[in-house]
Short mmCIF file of C-alpha atoms in Angstrom, two decimals:
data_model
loop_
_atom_site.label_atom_id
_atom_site.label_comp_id
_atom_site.label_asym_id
_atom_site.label_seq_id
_atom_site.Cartn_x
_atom_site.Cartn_y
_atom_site.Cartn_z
CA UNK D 105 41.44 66.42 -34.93
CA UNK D 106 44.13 63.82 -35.43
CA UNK D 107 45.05 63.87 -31.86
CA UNK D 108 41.97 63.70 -30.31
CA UNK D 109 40.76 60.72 -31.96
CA UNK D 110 44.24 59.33 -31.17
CA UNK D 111 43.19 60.23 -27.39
CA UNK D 112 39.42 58.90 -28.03
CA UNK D 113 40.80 55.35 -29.29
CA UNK D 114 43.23 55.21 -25.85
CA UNK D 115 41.15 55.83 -23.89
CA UNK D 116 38.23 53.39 -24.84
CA UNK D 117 41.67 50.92 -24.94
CA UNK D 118 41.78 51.60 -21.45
CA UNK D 119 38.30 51.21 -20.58
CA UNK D 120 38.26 47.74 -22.43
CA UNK D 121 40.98 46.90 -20.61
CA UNK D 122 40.30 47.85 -17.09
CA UNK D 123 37.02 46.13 -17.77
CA UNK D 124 38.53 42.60 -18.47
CA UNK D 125 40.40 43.25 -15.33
CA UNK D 126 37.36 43.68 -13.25
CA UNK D 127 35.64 41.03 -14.93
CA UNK D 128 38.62 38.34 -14.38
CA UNK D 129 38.91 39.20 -10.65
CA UNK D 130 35.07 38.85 -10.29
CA UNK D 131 35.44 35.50 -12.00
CA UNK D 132 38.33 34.46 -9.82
CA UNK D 133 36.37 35.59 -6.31
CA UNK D 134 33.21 33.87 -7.97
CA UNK D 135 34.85 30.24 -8.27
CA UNK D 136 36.69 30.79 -5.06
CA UNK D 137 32.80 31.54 -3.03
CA UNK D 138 31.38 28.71 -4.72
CA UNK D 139 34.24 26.23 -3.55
CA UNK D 140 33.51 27.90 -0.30
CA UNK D 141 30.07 27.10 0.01
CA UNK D 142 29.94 23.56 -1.18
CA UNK D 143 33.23 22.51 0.87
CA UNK D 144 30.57 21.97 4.17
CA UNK D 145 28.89 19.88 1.92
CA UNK D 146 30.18 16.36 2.62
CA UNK D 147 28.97 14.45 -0.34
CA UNK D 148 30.83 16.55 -2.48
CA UNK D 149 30.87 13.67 -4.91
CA UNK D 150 27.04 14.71 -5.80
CA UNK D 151 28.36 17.32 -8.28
CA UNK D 152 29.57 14.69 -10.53
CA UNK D 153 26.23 12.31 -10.37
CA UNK D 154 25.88 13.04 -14.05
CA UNK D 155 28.64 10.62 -15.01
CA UNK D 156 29.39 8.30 -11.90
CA UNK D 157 26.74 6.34 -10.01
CA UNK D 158 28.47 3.34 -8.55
CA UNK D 159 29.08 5.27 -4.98
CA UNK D 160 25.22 5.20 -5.05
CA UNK D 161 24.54 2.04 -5.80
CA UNK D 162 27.08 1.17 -3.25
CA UNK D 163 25.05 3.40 -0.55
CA UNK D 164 22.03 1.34 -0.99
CA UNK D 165 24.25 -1.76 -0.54
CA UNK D 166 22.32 -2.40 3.28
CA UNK D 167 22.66 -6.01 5.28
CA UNK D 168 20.00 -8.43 5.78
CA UNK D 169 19.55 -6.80 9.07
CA UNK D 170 19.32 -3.48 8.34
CA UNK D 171 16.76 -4.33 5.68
CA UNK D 172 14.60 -6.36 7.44
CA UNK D 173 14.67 -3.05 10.32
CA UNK D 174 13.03 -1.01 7.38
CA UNK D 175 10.77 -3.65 6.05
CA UNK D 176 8.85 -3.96 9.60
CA UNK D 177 6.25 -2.06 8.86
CA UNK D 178 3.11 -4.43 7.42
CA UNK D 179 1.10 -4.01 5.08
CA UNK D 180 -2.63 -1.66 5.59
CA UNK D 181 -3.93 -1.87 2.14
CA UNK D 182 -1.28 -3.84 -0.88
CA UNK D 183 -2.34 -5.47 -4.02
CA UNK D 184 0.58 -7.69 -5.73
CA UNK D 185 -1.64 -8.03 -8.57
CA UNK D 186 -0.54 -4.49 -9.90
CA UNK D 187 2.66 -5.86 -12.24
CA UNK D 188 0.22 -8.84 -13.61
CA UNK D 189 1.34 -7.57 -16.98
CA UNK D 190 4.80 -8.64 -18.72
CA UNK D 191 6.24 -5.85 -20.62
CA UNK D 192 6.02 -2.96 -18.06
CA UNK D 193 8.08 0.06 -19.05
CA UNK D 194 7.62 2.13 -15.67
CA UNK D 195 6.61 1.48 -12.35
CA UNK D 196 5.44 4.67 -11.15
CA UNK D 197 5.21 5.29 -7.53
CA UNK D 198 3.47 8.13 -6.74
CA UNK D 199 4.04 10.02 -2.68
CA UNK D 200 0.87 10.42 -1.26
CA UNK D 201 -0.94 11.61 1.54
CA UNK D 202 -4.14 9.48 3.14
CA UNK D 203 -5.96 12.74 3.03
CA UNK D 204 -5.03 13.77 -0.42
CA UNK D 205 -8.19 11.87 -2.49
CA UNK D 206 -8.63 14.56 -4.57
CA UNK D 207 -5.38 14.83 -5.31
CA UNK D 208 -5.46 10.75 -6.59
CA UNK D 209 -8.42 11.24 -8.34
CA UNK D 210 -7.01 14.14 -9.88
CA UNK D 211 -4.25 12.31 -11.20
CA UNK D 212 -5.66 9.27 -12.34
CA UNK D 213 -8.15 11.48 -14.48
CA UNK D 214 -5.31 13.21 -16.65
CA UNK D 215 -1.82 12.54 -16.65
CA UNK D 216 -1.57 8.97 -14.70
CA UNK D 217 -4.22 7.59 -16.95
CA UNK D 218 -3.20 3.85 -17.40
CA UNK D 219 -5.73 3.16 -20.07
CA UNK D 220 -5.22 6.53 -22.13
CA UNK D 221 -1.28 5.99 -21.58
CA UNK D 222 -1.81 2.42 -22.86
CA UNK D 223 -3.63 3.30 -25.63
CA UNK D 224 -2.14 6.45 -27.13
CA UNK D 225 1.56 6.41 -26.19
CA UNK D 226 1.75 2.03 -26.48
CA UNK D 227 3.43 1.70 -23.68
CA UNK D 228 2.21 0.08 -19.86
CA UNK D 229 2.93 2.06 -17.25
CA UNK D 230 1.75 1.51 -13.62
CA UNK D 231 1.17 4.15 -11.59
CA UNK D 232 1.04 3.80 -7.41
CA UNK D 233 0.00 5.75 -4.96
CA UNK D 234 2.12 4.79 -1.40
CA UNK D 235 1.54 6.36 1.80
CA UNK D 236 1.36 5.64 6.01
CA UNK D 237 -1.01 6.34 7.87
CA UNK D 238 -2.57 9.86 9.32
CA UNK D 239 -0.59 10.71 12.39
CA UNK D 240 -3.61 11.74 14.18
CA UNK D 241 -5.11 8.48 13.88
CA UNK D 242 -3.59 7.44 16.87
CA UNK D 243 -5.30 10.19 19.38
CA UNK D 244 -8.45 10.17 17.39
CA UNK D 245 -10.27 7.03 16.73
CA UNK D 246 -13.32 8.33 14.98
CA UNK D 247 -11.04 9.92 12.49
CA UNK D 248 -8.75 6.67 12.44
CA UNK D 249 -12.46 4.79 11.24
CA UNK D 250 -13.40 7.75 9.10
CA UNK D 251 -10.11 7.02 7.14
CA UNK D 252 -9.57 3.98 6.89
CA UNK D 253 -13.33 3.12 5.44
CA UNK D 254 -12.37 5.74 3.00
CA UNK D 255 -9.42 4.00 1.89
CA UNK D 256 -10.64 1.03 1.75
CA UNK D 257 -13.28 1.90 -0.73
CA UNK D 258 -10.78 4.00 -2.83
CA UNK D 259 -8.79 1.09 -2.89
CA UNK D 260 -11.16 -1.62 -3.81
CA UNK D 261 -12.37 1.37 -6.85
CA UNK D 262 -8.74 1.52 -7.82
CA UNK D 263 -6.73 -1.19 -6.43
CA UNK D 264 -3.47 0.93 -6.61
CA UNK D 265 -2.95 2.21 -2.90
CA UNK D 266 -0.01 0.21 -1.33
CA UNK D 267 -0.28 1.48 2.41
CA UNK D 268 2.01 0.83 5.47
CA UNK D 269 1.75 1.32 8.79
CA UNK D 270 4.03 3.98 9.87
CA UNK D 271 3.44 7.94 10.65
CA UNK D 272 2.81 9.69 7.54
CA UNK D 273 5.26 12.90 8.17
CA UNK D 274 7.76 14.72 6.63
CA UNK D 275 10.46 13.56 8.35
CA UNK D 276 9.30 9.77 7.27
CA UNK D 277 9.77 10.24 3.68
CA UNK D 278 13.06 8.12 3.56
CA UNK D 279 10.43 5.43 5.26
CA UNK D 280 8.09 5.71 2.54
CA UNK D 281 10.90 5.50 -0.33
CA UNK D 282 11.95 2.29 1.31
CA UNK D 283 8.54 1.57 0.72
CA UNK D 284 8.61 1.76 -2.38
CA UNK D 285 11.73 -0.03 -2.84
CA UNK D 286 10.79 -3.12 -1.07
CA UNK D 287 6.96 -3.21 -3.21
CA UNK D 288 8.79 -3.12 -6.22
CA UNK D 289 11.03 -5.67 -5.44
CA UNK D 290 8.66 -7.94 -4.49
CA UNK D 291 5.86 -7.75 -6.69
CA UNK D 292 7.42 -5.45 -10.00
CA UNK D 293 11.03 -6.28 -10.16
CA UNK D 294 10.70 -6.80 -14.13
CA UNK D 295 9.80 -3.37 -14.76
CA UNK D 296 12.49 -1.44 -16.86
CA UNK D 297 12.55 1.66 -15.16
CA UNK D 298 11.55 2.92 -11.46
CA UNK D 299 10.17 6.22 -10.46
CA UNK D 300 9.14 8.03 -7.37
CA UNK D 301 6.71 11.34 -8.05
CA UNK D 302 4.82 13.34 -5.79
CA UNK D 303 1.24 13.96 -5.68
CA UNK D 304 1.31 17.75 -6.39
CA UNK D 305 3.39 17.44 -8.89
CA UNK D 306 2.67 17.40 -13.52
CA UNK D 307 4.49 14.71 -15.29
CA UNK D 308 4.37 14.67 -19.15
CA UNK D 309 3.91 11.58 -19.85
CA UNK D 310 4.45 11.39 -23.78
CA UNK D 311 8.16 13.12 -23.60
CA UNK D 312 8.69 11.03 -20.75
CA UNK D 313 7.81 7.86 -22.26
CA UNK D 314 10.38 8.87 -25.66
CA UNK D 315 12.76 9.58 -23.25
CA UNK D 316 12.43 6.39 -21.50
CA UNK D 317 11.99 4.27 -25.04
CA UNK D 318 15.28 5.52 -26.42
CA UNK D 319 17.05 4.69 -22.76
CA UNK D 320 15.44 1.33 -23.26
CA UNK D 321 17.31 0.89 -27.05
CA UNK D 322 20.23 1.41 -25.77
CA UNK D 323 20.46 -1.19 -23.08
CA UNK D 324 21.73 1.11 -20.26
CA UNK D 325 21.97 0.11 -17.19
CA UNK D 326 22.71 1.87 -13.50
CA UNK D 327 20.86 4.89 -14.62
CA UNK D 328 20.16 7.63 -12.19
CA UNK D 329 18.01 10.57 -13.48
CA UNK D 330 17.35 13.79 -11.13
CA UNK D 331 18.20 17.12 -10.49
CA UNK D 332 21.48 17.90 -8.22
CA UNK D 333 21.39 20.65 -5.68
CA UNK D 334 24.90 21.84 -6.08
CA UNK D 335 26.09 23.50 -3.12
CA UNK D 336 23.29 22.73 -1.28
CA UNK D 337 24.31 22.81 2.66
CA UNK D 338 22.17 20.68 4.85
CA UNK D 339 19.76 23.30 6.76
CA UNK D 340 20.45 23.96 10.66
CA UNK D 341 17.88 26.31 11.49
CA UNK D 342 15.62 24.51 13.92
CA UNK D 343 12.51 26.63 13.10
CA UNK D 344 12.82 25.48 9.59
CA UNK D 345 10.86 22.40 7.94
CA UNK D 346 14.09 20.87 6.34
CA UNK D 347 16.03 21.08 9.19
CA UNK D 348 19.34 18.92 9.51
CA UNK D 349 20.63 18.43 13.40
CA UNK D 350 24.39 17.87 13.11
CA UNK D 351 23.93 14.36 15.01
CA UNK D 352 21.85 13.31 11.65
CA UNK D 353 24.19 14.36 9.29
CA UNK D 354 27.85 16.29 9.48
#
C-alpha cells in the first residue's frame, strides 16, 4: 500500500510537471505568433496609444495647403449658431447618411436628447449630424430634388445637419471626419471635449457625461479615448469592403 501511493504521488508529479512544460512552450509560441502578426503592421506604435499621444497629435500637424485641399468642399446645409451657448461640455458629431432620417429622428428622441440631457444630467451637450451628399444624386436629378427638399425641411425642424458637398461613401469617411474637424474649429472650438459617433450606434449618455466631468476636474489635456485594434493588418482582399491597396498604405 505504501508503495503504490509512493507511485500514485510520482506520477501525478510528473503529470504536473509535463503540464507546465506544455503550457510554457504554448506561451512561448503564443507571444512569438502575436509579434508575428502585428510586425506587418506599420504603426506599431498604436499598441501603446494608452499612454503616448504626441505622435498623433503630430500626424494631424497638416500645412496651410494641405488644409485648405480638404476644406474645399462648401457648405449644403451649416448653421454656426449651434455652439451659441458658453459652457459646452461635448460637441457631439454624429456620421450620418442623407437617407438615414429615421435614424436622426431616432436619435434625437432618446439618447441625443439636448433638452432631456440638459435637464437631467446638467450638462450641454450638442449633438450633430454631418454628412455629403447621396452619390446617386448626380445621375438622378429627381432624386437629387427629392433629397435635398427633404433636408432642407429636416434642417430648418432641427437646425443640426452640417452638410458638404462631397460623395457620401465609405471610402470618404476620412472626408467627412475632416468635416468635422474644420466645423468645430470654426464655430465650437470652446467645447471641452470632441466626439465623432455613428448613427447606428447607443451612447449612454449619463456614464458618459461622469466620465467626461471627472476628465474635466482634472484639467487633462491631449486626451485620446478609443478602442485599439491590436494586430490589426490593413485588409488586401479586393472583394472586401475595407480593403487597403498597398499604394494607400504599406
Amino acid at each position: 500500500m505504501f508503495m503504490n501511493c509512493r507511485r500514485v504521488k510520482k506520477w501525478h508529479f510528473l503529470q504536473l510537471v509535463s503540464m507546465c512544460c506544455v503550457m510554457s512552450v504554448l506561451m512561448v509560441c503564443w507571444d512569438h505568433v502575436d509579434n508575428q502578426v502585428v510586425s506587418h503592421v506599420k504603426s506599431y506604435s498604436y499598441r501603446y496609444l494608452i499612454n503616448s499621444y504626441d505622435f498623433i497629435s503630430k500626424s494631424l500637424s497638416v500645412s496651410p495647403e494641405q488644409a485648405a485641399r480638404f476644406g474645399s468642399y462648401p457648405y449644403l446645409l451649416n448653421n454656426k449658431d449651434i455652439c451659441k451657448d458658453k459652457d459646452i461640455l461635448l460637441l457631439l458629431f454624429v456620421k450620418s447618411s442623407p437617407g438615414n432620417f429615421r435614424r436622426r429622428q431616432a436619435i434625437r428622441s432618446t439618447w441625443g436628447n439636448e433638452s432631456y440631457i440638459r435637464h437631467k444630467l446638467g450638462v450641454i451637450i450638442k449633438v450633430v449630424f454631418v454628412m455629403g451628399v447621396h452619390p446617386d444624386v448626380h445621375t438622378d436629378s429627381l432624386l437629387q430634388k427629392i433629397m435635398h427638399k427633404e433636408l432642407f425641411k429636416e434642417h430648418m425642424n432641427h437646425g443640426d445637419l452640417v452638410q458638404q458637398d462631397f460623395l457620401d461613401t465609405f471610402h470618404n469617411l476620412t472626408v467627412k471626419l475632416l468635416l468635422q474637424f474644420r466645423w468645430m474649429h470654426e464655430n465650437c472650438v470652446h467645447t471641452h471635449f470632441l466626439m465623432s459617433a455613428d448613427d447606428d450606434v447607443f451612447i449612454h449618455l449619463p456614464n458618459l457625461v461622469r466620465y467626461l466631468q471627472d476628465l474635466r476636474r482634472q484639467n487633462v489635456r491631449n486626451l485620446w479615448v478609443g478602442h485599439v485594434h491590436r494586430g490589426s493588418p490593413p485588409i488586401r482582399r479586393r472583394d472586401s469592403k475595407y480593403y487597403m491597396p498597398f499604394d494607400m498604405y504599406q
